[in-house]
GROMACS .gro file of C-alpha atoms in nm:
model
  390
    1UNK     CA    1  -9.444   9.461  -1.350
    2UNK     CA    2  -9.634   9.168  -1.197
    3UNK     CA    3  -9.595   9.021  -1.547
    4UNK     CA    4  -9.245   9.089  -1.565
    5UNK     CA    5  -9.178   8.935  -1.211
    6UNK     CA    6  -9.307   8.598  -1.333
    7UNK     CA    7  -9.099   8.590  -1.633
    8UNK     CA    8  -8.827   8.669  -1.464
    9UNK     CA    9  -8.977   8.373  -1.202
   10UNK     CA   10  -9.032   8.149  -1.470
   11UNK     CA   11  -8.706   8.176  -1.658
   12UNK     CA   12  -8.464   8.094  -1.361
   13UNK     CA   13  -8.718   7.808  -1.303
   14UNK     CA   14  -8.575   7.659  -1.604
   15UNK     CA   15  -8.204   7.784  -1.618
   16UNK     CA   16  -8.266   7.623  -1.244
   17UNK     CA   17  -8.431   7.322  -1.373
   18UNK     CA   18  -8.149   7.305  -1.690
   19UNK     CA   19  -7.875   7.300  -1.466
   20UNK     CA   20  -7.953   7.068  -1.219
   21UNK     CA   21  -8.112   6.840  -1.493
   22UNK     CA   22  -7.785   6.868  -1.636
   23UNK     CA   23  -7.601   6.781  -1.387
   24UNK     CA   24  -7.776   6.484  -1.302
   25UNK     CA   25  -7.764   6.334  -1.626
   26UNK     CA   26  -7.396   6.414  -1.791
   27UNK     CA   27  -7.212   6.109  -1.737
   28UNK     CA   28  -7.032   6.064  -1.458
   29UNK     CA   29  -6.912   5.824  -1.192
   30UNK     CA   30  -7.027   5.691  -0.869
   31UNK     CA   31  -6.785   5.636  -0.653
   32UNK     CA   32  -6.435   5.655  -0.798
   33UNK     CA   33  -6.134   5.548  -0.565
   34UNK     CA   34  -5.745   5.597  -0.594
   35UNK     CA   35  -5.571   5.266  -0.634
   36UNK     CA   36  -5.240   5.126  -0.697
   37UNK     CA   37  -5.096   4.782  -0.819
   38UNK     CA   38  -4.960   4.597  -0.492
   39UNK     CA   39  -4.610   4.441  -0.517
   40UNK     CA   40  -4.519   4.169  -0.292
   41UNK     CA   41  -4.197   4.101  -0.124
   42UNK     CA   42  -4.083   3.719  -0.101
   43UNK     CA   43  -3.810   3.571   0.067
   44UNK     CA   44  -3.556   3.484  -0.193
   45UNK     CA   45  -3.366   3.200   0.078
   46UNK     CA   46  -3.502   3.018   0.374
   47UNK     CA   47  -3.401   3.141   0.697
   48UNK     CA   48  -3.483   3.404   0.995
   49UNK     CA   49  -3.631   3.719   0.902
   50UNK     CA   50  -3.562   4.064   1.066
   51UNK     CA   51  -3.804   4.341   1.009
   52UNK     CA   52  -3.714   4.675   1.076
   53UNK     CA   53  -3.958   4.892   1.312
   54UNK     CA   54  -4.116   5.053   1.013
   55UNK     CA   55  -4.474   5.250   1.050
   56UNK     CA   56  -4.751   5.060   0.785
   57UNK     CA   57  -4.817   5.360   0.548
   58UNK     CA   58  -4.433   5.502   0.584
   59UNK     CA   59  -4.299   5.575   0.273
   60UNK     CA   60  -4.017   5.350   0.099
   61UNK     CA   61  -3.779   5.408  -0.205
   62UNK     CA   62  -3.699   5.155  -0.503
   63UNK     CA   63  -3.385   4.955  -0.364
   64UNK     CA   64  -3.431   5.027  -0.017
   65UNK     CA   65  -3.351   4.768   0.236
   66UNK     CA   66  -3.736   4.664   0.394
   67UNK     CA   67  -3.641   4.350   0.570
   68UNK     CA   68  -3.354   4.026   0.532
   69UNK     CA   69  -3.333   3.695   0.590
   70UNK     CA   70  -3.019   3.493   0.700
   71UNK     CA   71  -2.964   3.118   0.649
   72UNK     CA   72  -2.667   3.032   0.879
   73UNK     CA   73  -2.673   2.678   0.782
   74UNK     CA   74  -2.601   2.739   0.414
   75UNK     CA   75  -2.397   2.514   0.265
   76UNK     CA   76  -1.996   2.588   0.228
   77UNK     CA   77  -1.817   2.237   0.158
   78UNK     CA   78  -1.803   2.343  -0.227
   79UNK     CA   79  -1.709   2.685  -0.121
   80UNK     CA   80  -1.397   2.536   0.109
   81UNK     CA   81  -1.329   2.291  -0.146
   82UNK     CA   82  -1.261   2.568  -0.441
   83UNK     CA   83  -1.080   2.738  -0.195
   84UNK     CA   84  -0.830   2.411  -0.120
   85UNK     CA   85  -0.764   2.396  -0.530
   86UNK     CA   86  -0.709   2.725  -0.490
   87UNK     CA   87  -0.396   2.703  -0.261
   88UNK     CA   88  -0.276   2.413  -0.441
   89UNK     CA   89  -0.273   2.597  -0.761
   90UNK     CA   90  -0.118   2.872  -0.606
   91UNK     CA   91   0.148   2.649  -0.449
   92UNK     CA   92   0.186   2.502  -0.801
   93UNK     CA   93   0.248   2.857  -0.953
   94UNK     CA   94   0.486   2.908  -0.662
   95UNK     CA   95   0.707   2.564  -0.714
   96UNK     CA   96   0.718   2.607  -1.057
   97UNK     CA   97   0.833   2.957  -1.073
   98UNK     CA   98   1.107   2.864  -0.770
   99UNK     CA   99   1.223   2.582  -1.016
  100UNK     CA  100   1.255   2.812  -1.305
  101UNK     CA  101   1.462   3.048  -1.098
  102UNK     CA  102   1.655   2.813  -0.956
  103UNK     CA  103   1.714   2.643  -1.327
  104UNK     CA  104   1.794   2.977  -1.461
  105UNK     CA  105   2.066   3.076  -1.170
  106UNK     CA  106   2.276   2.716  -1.252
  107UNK     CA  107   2.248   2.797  -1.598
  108UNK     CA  108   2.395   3.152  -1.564
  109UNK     CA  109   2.682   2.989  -1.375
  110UNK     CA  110   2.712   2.729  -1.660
  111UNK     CA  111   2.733   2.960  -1.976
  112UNK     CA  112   2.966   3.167  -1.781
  113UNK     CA  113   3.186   2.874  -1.707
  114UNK     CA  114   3.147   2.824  -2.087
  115UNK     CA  115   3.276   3.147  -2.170
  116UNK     CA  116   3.549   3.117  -1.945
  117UNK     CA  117   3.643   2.761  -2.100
  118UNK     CA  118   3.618   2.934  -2.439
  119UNK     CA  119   3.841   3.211  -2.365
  120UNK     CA  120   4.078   2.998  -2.189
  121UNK     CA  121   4.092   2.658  -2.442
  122UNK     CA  122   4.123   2.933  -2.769
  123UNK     CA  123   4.438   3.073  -2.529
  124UNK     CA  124   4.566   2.729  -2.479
  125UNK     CA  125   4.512   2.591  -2.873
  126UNK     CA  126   4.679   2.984  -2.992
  127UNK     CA  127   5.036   2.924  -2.777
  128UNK     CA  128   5.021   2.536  -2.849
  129UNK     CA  129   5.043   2.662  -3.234
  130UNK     CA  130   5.308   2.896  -3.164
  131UNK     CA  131   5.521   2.667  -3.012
  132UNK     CA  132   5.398   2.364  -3.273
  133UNK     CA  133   5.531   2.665  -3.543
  134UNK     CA  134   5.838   2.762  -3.384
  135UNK     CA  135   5.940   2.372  -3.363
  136UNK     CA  136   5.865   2.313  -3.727
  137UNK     CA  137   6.049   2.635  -3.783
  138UNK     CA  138   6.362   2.501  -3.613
  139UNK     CA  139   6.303   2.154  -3.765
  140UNK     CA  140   6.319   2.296  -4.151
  141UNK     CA  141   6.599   2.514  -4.141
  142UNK     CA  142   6.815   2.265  -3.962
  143UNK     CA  143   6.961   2.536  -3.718
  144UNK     CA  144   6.914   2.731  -3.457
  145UNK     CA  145   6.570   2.990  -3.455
  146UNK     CA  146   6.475   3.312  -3.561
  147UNK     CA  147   6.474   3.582  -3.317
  148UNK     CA  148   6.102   3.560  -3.285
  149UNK     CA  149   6.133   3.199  -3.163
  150UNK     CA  150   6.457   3.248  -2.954
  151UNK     CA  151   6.282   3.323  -2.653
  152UNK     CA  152   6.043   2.957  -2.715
  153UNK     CA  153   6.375   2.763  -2.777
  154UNK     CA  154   6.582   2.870  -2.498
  155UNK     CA  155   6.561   2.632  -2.204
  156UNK     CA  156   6.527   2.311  -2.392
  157UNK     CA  157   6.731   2.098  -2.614
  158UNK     CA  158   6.680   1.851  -2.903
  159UNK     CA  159   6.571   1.596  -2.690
  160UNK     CA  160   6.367   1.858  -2.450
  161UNK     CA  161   6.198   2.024  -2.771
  162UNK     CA  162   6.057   1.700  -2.884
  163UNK     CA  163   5.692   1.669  -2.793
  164UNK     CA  164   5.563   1.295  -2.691
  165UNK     CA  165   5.554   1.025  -2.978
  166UNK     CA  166   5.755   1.231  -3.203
  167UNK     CA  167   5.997   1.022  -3.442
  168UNK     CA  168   6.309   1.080  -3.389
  169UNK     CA  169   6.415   1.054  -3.720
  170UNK     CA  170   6.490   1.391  -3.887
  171UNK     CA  171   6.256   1.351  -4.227
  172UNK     CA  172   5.976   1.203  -3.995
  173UNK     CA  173   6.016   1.466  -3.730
  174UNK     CA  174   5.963   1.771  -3.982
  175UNK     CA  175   5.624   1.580  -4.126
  176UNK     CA  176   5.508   1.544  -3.816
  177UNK     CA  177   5.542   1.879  -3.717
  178UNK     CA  178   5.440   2.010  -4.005
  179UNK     CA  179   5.121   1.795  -3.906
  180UNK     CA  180   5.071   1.903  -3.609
  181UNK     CA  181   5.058   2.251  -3.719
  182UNK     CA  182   4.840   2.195  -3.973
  183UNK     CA  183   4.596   2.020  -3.714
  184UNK     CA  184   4.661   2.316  -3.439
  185UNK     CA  185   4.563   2.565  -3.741
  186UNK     CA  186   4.222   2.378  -3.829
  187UNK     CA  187   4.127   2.368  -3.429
  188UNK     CA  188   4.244   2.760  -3.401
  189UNK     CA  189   3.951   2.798  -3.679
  190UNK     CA  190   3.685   2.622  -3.533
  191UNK     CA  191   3.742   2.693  -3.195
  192UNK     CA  192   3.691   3.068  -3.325
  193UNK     CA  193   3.318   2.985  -3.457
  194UNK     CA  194   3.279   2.790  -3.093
  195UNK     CA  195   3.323   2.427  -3.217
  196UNK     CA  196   3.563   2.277  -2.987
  197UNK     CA  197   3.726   1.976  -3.138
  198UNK     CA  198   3.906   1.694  -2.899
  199UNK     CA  199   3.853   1.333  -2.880
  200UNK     CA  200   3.613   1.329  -3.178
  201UNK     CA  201   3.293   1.269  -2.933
  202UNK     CA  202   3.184   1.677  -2.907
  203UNK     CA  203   3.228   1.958  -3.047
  204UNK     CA  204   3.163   2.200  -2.706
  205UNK     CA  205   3.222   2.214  -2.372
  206UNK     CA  206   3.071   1.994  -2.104
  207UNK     CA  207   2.940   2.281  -1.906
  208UNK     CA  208   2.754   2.428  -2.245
  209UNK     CA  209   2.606   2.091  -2.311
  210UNK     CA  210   2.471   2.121  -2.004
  211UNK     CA  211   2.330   2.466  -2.017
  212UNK     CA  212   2.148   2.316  -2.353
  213UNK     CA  213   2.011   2.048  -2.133
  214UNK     CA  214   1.837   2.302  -1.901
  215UNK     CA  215   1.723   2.499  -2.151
  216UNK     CA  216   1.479   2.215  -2.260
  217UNK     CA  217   1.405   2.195  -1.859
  218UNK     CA  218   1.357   2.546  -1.840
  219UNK     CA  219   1.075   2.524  -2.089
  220UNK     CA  220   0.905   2.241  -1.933
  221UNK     CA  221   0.902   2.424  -1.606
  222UNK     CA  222   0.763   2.733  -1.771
  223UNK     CA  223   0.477   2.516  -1.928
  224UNK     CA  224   0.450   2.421  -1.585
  225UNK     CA  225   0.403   2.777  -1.458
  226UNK     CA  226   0.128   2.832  -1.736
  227UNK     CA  227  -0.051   2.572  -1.702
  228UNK     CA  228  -0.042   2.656  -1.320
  229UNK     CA  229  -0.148   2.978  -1.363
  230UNK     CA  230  -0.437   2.857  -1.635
  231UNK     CA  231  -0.576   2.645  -1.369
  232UNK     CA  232  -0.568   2.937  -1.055
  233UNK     CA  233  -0.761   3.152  -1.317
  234UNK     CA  234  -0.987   2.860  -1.364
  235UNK     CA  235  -1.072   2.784  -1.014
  236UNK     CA  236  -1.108   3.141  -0.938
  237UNK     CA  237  -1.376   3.197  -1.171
  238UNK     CA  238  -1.517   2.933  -1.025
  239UNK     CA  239  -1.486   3.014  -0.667
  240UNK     CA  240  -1.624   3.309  -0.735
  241UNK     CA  241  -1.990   3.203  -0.879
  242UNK     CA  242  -1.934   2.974  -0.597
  243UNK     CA  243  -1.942   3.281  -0.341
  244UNK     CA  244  -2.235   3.434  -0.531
  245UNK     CA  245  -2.405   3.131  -0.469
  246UNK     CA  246  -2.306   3.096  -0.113
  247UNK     CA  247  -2.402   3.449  -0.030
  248UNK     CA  248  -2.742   3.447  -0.227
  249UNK     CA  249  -2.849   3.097  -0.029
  250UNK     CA  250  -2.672   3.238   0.332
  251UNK     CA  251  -2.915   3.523   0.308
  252UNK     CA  252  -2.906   3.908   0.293
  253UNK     CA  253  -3.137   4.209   0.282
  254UNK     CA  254  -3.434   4.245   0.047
  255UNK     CA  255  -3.478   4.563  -0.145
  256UNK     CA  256  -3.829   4.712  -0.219
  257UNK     CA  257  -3.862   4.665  -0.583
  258UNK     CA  258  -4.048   4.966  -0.600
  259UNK     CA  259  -4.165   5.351  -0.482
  260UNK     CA  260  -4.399   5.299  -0.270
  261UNK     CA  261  -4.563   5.209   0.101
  262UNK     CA  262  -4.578   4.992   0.328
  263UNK     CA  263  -4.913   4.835   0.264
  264UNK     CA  264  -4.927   4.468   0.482
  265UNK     CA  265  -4.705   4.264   0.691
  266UNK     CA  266  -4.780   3.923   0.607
  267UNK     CA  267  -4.471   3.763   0.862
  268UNK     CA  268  -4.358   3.850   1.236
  269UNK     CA  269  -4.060   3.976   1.257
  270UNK     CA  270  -3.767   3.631   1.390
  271UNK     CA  271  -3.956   3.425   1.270
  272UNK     CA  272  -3.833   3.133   1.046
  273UNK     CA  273  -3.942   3.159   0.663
  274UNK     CA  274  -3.894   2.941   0.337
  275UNK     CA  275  -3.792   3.010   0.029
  276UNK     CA  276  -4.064   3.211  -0.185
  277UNK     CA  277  -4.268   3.272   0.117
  278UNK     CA  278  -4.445   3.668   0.067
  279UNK     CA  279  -4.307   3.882   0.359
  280UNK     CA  280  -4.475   4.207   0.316
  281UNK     CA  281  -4.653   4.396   0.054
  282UNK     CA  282  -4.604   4.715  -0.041
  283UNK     CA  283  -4.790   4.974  -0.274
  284UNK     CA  284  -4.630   5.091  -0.593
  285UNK     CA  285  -4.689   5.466  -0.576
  286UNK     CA  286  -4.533   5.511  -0.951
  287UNK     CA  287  -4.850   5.307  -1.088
  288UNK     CA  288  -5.159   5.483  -0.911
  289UNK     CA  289  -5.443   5.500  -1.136
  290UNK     CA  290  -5.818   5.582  -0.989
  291UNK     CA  291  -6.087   5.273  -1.056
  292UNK     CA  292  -6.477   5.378  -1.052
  293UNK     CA  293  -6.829   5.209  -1.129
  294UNK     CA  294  -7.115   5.353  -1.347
  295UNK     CA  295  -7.392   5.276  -1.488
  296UNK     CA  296  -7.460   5.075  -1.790
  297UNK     CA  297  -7.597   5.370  -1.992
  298UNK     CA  298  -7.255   5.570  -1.938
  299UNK     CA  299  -7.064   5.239  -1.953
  300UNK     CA  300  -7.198   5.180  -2.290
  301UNK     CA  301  -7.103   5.525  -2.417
  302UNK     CA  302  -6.719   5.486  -2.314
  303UNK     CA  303  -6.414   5.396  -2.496
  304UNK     CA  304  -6.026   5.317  -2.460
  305UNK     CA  305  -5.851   5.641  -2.481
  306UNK     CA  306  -6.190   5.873  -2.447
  307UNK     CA  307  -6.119   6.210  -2.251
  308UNK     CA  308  -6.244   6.203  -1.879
  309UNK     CA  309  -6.210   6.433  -1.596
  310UNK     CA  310  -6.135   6.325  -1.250
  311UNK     CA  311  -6.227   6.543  -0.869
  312UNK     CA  312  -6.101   6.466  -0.544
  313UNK     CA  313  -6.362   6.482  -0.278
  314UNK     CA  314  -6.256   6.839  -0.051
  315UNK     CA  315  -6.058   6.910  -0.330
  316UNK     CA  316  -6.211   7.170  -0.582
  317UNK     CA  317  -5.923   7.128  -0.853
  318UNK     CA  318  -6.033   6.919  -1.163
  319UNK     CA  319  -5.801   6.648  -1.304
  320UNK     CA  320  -5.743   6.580  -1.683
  321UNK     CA  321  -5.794   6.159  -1.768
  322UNK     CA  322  -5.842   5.909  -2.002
  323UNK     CA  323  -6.019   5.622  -2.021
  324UNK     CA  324  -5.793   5.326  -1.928
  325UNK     CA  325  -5.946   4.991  -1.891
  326UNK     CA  326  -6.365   4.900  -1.977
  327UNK     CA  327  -6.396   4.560  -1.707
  328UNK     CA  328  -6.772   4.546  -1.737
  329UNK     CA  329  -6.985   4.383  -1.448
  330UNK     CA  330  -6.852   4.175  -1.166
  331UNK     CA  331  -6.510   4.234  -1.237
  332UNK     CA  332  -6.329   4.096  -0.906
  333UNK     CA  333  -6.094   3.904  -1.013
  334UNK     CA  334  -5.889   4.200  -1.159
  335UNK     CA  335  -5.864   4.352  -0.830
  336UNK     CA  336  -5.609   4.070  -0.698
  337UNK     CA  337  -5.318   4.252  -0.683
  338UNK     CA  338  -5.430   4.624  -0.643
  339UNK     CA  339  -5.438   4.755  -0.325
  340UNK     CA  340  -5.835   4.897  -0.299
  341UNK     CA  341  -6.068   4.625  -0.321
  342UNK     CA  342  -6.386   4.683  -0.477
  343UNK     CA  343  -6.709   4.699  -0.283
  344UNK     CA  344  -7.058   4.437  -0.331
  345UNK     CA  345  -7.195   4.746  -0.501
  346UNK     CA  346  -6.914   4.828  -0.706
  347UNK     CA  347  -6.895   4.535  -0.878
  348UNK     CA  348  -7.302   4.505  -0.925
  349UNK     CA  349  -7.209   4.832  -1.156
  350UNK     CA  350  -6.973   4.854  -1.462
  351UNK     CA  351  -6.610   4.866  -1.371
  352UNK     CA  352  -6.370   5.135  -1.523
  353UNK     CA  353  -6.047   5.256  -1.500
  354UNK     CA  354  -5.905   5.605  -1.583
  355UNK     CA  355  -5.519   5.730  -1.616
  356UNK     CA  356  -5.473   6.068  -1.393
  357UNK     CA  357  -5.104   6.198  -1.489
  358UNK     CA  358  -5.182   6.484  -1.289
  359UNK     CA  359  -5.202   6.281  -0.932
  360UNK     CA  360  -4.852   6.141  -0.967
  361UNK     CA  361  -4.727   6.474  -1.026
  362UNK     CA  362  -4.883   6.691  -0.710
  363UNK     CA  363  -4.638   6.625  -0.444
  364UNK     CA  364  -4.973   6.592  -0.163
  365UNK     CA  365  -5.207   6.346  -0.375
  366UNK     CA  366  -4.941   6.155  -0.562
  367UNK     CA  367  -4.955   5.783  -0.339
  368UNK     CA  368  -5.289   5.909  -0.165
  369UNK     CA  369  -5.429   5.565  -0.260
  370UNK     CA  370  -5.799   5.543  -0.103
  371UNK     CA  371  -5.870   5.892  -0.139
  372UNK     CA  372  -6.224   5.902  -0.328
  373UNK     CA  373  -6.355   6.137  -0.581
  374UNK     CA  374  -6.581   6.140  -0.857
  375UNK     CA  375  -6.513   6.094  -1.232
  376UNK     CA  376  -6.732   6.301  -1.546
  377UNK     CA  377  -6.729   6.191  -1.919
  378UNK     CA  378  -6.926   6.479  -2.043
  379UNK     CA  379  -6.978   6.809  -1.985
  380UNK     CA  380  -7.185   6.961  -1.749
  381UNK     CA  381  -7.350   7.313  -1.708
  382UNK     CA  382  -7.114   7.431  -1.437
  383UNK     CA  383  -6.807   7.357  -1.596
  384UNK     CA  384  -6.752   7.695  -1.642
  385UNK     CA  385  -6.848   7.838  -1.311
  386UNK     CA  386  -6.608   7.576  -1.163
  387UNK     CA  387  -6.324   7.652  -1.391
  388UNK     CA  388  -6.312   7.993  -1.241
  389UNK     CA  389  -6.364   7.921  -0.903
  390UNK     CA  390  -6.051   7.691  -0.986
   0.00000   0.00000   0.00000
């Protein structure tokens, strides 16, 4: 028995002496903190600033409103000036399409006075050829008229019936009529396809030619309108980038570019900032990753990509990684825009960083940038024993 009992003794000894050998030596971290890029807010005008009361910590969202800066000096006089060509263009539009109503009413009035003078002048050349017939009707058979040219005779004699310049001999006075028919007959026809004949000097009415005239008017005034309305579209287009760039210098709210919280206030809130000055900075939850030092045996055994396995101190759950970034020894200047600086010990070890997907997706530990832990490379003996406690 007494032989037993120290065998017993000796072999947890060494299972004791395995394990905590073991433990010591698998490779693993010394410190290991998580961090976050930093993104910095900047004014994008000069002007006053306005911070909100906002706790540091406090969470933000991407697009939020964290601060704004108004300018009310900005400059306008382009702004007004667009908005002078403006009016005038619009005034232009407005003459031009008064002038084309306007142009098109008197033109109305004139084609119906033409049609009225047509009408009325094909009337007047129709009954002067009747009566130019019925004459030379009476004139060739010597005597007195038909029935159908009674009714034109009666009233007037020889000398009555004879129209002005018309010879009075009896030979001449038949050719004559017989001419003037003729010419009645050939101003019937073209009065009919609306050419007016009289004088020799036109061939239509005076109120038609001048409904041709503003037609060519009309058109200039539309080109008028067009070109009107081509340079309103112009100058709004204008006035519009104009505005953009009136409202971008006057100021406005700045957005946080990113998830994340407030991390520094870098600028009291009314006072006066310039253009590009940083305003606050704020941490970019959606990028935490977890940097750590070791030593340079372990450093030397790591690579890009390598499996790793990451614990949060008071937290027994156990974290898949990888192996993000190898930075060596005295790695500062990396650390310029995270939001955990590294310590004088940290960086007399070898810097590396890990990827932890499962941090950003635990609702508690997600932004929980500073929490500590400790990072392993390797297995150890109580993996197991800690995966069922887990």
């Amino acid at each position: 028995m007494r032989i037993a009992r120290l065998l017993i003794g000796v072999i947890v000894i060494l299972v004791a002496g395995w394990i905590i050998v073991g433990e010591q030596m698998s490779g693993a971290s010394a410190n290991a903190v998580v961090n976050a890029r930093i993104s910095t807010v900047r004014a994008d005008v000069a002007g006053r600033l306005s911070l909100p009361d906002r706790a540091l910590g406090s969470l933000v969202t991407e697009g939020e409103a964290v601060a704004s800066v108004s300018d009310p000096l900005a400059d306008g006089v382009r702004l007004d000036d667009l908005r002078m060509e403006r009016a005038f263009a619009e005034a232009e539009i407005q003459s031009a399409a008064s002038l084309i109503e306007e142009t098109k009413a008197i033109r109305e009035t004139l084609m119906e006075r033409t049609e009225i003078y047509r009408e009325e002048r094909m009337a007047d050349l129709r009954t002067r050829l009747d009566h130019a017939r019925t004459r030379l009707e009476m004139l060739e058979q010597g005597g007195a008229p038909d029935e159908a040219g009674q009714e034109l005779a009666d009233g007037f004699d020889t000398q009555s019936a004879r129209v002005p310049f018309e010879p009075l001999r009896t030979d001449l006075a038949l050719d004559h009529a017989r001419e003037r028919v003729e010419l009645l007959e050939i101003a019937v026809r073209a009065a009919e396809q609306n050419v007016f004949l009289g004088d020799g000097y036109n061939d239509s009415p005076n109120a038609e030619q001048r409904a041709e005239e503003l037609r060519s008017v009309l058109a200039g005034y539309e080109a008028d309108h067009a070109r009107a309305e081509a340079r309103l579209a112009a100058v709004e287009q204008r006035l519009q980038r104009e505005q953009v760039r009136v409202t971008r210098f006057g100021g406005g709210d700045l957005s946080s570019p990113v998830n994340g919280r407030y991390w520094e206030v870098l600028q009291a809130d009314g006072v006066t900032v310039q253009r590009g000055d940083p305003i606050l900075r704020l941490v970019d939850c959606d990028s935490t990753f977890v940097t750590l030092s070791v030593t340079e045996r372990v450093y030397n055994t790591l690579r890009i990509g390598q499996p790793a396995r990451f614990r949060m101190q008071g937290d027994g759950r156990v974290f898949e990684a990888t192996v993000a970034r190898l930075a060596g020894s005295g790695a500062e200047t990396i650390y310029r825009n995270i939001a955990v600086a590294p310590s004088q010990r940290h960086l007399e070890r070898y810097d590396v960083a890990i990827l932890v997907p499962g941090l950003n997706d635990d609702a508690e530990l997600g932004c929980a940038v500073g929490r500590t832990g400790r990072a392993f490379f390797d297995g150890r003996p109580l993996d197991g024993l800690r995966g069922l406690l887990n």
